[in-house]
mmCIF file of C-alpha atoms in Angstrom:
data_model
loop_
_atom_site.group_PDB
_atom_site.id
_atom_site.type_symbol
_atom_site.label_atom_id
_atom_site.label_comp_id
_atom_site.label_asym_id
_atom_site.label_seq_id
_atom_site.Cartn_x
_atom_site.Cartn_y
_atom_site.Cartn_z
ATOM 1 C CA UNK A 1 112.290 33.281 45.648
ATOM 2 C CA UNK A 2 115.301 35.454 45.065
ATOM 3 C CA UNK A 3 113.784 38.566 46.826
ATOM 4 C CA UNK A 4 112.562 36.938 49.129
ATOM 5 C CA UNK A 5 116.177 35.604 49.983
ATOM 6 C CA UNK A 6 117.674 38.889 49.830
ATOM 7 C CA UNK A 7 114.720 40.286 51.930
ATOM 8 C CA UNK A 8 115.325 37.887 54.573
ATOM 9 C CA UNK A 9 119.223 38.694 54.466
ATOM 10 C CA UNK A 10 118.567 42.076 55.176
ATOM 11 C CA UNK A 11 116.082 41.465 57.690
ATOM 12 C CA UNK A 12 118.815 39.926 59.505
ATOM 13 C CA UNK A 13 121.254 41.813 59.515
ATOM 14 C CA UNK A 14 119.000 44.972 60.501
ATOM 15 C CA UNK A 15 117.735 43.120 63.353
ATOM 16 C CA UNK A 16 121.698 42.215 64.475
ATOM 17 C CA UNK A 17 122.493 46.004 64.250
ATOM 18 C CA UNK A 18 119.032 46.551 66.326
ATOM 19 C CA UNK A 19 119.934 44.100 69.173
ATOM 20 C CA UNK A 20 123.754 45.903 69.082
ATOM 21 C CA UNK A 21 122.186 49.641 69.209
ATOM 22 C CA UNK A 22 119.724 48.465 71.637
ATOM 23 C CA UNK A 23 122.024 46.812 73.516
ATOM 24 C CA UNK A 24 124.133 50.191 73.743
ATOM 25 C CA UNK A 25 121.172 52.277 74.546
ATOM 26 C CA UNK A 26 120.400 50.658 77.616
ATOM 27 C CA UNK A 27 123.584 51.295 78.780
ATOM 28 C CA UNK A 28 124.135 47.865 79.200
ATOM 29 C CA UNK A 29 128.103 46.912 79.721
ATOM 30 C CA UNK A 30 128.054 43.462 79.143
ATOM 31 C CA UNK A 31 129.323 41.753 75.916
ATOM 32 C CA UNK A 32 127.664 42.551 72.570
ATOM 33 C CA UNK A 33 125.843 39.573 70.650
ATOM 34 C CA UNK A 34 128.922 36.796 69.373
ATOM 35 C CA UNK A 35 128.319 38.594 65.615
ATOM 36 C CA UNK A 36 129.111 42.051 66.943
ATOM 37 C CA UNK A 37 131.850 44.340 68.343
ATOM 38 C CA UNK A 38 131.670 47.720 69.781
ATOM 39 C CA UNK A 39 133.044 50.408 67.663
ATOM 40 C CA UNK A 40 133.654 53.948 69.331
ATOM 41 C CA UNK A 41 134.571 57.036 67.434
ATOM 42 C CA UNK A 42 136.153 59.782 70.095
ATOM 43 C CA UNK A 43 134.941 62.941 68.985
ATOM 44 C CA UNK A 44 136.779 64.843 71.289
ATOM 45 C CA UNK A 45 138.489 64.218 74.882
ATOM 46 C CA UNK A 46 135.069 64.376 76.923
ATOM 47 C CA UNK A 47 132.393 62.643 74.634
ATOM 48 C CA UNK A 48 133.235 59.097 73.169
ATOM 49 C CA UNK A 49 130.054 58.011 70.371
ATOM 50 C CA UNK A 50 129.517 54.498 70.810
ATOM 51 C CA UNK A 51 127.990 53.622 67.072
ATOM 52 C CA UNK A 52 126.463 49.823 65.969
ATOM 53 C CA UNK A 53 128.031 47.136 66.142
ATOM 54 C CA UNK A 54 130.201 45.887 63.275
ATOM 55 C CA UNK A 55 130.933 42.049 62.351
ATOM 56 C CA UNK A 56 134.433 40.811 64.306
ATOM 57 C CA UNK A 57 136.298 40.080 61.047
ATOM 58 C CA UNK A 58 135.763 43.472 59.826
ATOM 59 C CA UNK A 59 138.391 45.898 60.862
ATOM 60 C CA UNK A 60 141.468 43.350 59.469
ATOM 61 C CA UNK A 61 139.636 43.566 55.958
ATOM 62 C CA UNK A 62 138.540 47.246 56.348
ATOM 63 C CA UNK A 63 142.222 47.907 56.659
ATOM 64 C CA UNK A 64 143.052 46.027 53.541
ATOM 65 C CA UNK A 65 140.546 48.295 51.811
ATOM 66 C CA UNK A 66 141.767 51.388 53.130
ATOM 67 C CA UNK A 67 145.225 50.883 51.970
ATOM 68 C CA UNK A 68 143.670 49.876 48.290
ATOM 69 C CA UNK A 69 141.446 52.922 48.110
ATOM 70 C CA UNK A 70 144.593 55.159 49.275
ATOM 71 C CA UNK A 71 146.437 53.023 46.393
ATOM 72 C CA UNK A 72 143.762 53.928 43.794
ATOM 73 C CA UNK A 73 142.927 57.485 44.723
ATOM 74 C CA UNK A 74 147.067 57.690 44.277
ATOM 75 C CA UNK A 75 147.303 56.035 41.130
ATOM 76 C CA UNK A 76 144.804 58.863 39.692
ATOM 77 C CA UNK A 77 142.927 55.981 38.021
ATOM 78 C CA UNK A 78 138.767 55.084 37.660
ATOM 79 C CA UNK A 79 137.796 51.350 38.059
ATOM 80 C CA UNK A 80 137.557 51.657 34.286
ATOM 81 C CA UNK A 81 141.147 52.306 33.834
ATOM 82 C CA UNK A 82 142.108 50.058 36.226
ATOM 83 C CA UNK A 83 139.664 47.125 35.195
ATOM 84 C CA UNK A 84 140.856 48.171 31.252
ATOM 85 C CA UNK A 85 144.454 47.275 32.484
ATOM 86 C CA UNK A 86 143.324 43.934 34.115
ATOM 87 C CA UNK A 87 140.974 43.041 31.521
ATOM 88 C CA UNK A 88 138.251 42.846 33.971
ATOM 89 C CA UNK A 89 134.542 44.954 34.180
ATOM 90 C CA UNK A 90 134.716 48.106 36.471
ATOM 91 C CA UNK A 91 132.153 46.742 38.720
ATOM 92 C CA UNK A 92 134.517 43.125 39.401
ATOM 93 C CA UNK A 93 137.516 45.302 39.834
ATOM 94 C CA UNK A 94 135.863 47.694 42.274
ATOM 95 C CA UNK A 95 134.663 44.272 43.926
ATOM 96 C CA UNK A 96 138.784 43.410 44.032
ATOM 97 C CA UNK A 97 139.696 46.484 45.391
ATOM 98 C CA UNK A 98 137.009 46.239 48.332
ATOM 99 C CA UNK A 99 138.218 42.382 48.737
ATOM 100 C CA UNK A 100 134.300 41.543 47.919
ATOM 101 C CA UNK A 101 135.992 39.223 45.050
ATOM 102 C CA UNK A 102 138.983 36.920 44.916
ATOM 103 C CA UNK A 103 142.077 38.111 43.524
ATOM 104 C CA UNK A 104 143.269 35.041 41.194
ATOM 105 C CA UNK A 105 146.971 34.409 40.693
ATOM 106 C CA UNK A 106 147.241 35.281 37.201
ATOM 107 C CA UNK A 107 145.577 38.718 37.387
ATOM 108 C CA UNK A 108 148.159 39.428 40.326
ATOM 109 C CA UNK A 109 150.949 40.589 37.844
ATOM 110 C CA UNK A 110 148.502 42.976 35.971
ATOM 111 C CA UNK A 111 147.458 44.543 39.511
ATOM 112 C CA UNK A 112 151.297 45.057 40.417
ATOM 113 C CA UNK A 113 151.885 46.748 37.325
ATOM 114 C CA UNK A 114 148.370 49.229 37.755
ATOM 115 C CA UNK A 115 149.025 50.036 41.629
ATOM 116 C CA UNK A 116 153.143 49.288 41.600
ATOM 117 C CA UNK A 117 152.713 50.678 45.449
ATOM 118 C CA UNK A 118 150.700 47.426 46.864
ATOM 119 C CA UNK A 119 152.665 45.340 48.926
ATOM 120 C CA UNK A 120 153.438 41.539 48.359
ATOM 121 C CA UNK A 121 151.700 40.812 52.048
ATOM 122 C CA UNK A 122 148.339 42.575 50.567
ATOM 123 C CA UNK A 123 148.710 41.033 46.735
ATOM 124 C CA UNK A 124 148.689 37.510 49.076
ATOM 125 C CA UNK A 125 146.105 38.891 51.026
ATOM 126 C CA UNK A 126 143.745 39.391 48.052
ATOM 127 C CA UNK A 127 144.218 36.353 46.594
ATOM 128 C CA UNK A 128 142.275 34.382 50.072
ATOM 129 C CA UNK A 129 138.866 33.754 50.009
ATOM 130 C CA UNK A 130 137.260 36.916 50.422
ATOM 131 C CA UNK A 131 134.085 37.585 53.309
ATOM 132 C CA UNK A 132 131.318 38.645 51.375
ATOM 133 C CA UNK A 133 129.073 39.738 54.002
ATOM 134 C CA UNK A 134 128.160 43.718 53.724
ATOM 135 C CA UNK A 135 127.427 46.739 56.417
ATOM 136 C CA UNK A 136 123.694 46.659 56.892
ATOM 137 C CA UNK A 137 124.048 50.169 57.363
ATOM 138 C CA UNK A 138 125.149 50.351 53.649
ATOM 139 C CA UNK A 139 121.462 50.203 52.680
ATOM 140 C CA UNK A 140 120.878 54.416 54.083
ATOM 141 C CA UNK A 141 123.115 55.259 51.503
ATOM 142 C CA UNK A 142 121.083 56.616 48.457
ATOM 143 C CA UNK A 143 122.487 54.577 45.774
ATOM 144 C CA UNK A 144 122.541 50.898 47.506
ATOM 145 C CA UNK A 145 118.582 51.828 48.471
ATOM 146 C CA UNK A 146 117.560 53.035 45.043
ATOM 147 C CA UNK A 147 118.843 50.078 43.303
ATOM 148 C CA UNK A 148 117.276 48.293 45.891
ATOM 149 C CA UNK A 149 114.049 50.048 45.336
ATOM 150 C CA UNK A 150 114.148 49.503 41.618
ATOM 151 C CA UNK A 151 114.841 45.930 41.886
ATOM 152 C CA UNK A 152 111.890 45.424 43.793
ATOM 153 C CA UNK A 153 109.762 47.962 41.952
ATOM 154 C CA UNK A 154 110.764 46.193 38.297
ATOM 155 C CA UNK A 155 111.515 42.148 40.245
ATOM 156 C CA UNK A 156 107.884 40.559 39.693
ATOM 157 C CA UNK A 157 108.177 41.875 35.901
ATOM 158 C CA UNK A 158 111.506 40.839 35.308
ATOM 159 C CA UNK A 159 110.757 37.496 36.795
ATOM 160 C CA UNK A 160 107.689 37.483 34.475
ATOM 161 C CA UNK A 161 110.015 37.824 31.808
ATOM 162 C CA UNK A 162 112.962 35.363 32.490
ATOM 163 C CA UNK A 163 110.254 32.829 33.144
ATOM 164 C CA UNK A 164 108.880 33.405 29.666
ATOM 165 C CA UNK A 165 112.296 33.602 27.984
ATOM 166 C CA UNK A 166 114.046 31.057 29.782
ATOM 167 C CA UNK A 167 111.472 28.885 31.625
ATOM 168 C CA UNK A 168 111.622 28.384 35.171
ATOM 169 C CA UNK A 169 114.465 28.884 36.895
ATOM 170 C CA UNK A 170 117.074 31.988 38.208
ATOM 171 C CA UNK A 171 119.916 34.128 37.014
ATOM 172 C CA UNK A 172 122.882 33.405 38.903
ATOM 173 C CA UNK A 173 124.680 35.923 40.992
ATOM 174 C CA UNK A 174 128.042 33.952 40.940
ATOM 175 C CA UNK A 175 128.489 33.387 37.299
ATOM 176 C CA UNK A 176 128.019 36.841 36.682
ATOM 177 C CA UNK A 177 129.750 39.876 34.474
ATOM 178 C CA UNK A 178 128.337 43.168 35.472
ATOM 179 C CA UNK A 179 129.451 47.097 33.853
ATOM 180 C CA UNK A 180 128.635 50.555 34.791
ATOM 181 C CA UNK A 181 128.506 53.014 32.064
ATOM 182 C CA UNK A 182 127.792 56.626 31.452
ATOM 183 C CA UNK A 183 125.391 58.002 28.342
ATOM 184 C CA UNK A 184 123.888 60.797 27.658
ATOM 185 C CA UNK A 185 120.170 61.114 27.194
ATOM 186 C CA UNK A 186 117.997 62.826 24.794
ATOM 187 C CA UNK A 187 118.015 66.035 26.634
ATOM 188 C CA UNK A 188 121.695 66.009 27.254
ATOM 189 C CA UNK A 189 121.411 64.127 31.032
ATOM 190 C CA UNK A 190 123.914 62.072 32.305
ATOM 191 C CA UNK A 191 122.265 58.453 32.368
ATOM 192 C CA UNK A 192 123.521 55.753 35.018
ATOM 193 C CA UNK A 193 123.705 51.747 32.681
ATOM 194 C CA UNK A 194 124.426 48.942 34.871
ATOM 195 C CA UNK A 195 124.637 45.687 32.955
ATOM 196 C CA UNK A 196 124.059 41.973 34.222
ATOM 197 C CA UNK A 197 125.098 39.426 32.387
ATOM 198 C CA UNK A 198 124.202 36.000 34.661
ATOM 199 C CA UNK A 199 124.015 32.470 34.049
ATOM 200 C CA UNK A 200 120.351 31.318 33.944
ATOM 201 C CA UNK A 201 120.291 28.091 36.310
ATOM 202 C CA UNK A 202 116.938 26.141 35.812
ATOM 203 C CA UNK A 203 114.832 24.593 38.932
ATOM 204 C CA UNK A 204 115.313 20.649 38.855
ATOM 205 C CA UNK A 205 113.158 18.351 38.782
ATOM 206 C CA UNK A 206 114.610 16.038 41.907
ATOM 207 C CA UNK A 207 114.578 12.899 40.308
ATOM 208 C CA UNK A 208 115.350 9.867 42.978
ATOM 209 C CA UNK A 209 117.621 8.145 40.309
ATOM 210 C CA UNK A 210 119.681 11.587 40.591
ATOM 211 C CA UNK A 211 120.191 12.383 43.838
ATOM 212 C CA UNK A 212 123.753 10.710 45.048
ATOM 213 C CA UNK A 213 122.993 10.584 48.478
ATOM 214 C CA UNK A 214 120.438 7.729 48.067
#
C-alpha cells in the first residue's frame, strides 16, 4: 500500500509537469494549469528558455533556502556538525535547512548560535508549517532515483519482513529518525548507510463501537 501511494504521488506530479511542458510546447499563451507557474531562465538577450512549470508557493520558500544554503556553505559546516550542535540527525537538519521540517522554538537558540548570520525574519520563518511537497523533476537526479530504485527493488521483501516481525501494519514516515553515515568496506570503498528508525503503526480493525463519528 505504501508504494503504491508514493507511486501514485509521483504519477501526479509527472503528469502536472507534462500538462505544463506540453502546454509550453504548443506555444500556447494562455495561463498554465492553477498548480503551475511559468519559470524562464534568460540565457542571453535574444533567447529566453521557458522550463516546467513549478508549484506557485515555491519561489518565497526557494528563497528561504537559498539564503540557508549560502548560510551553511559560509559557516564551513556539514549537516553533521550542524545537526551535532542542535542535537538533531544530519538528515532532519538538512530537512530544516531546506524548510522540508519545522523549526521548533526551542531548537531556535541552538540554530542562532550554529549560523549567527540568519536573520530573526527567517528564524520566524522556519518555525511555520513547512510545504512538504517536492520538484518532480528531483527524481532525474541520480541519487533521489537510485534510492527510489532500491526501495522498490528490496519493498515486497522488506514488507515480507515487517509483516513477519511486526504483524500487519506500516512504518511511519512522520515519527521517524533517519542518519547518513560513511564506512568503509572490506576493500577500502567508501559505503553510503542511511538509517530509518519509524514507528510501526498497525492496520485496525474498524470496530463500530470505536469509531466516534457514529
Amino acid at each position: 500500500t505504501l508504494f503504491i501511494a508514493i507511486g501514485a504521488i509521483m504519477i501526479s506530479q509527472f503528469r502536472t509537469a507534462q500538462q505544463a511542458h506540453s502546454h509550453l510546447s504548443r506555444g500556447a499563451v494562455g495561463p498554465l494549469p492553477s498548480r503551475c507557474k511559468l519559470l524562464q531562465i534568460q540565457s542571453s538577450p535574444s533567447r529566453s528558455v521557458r522550463m516546467a512549470a513549478m508549484p506557485e508557493h515555491l519561489p518565497k520558500k526557494a528563497a528561504l533556502v537559498d539564503r540557508m544554503m549560502s548560510l551553511k556553505e559560509e559557516s564551513g559546516k556539514t549537516y553533521t556538525q550542524i545537526g551535532n550542535e542542535l542535537g538533531l540527525s544530519n538528515v532532519y537538519t538538512a530537512q530544516l535547512l531546506m524548510h522540508q521540517q519545522q523549526l521548533k522554538p526551542e531548537t531556535a537558540p541552538a540554530l542562532k548560535k550554529a549560523l549567527p548570520g540568519i536573520s530573526d525574519t527567517d528564524l520566524l520563518a522556519l518555525q511555520k508549517a513547512p510545504s512538504r511537497r517536492w520538484d518532480p523533476q528531483q527524481i532525474q537526479d541520480p541519487v533521489i532515483y537510485r534510492l527510489h530504485e532500491a526501495t522498490m527493488l528490496a519493498g515486497e521483501a522488506i514488507k515480507g519482513v515487517i509483516n513477519e516481525e511486526f504483524d500487519d501494519g506500516i512504518m511511519s514516515a512522520i515519527n521517524l529518525h533517519a542518519h547518513v553515515d560513511k564506512v568503509t568496506g572490506k576493500e577500502g570503498e567508501e559505503r553510503v548507510v542511511i538509517t530509518m528508525s519509524g514507528k510501526f503503526l498497525p492496520y485496525i480493525e474498524q470496530r463500530i463501537q470505536d469509531d466516534v463519528t457514529r
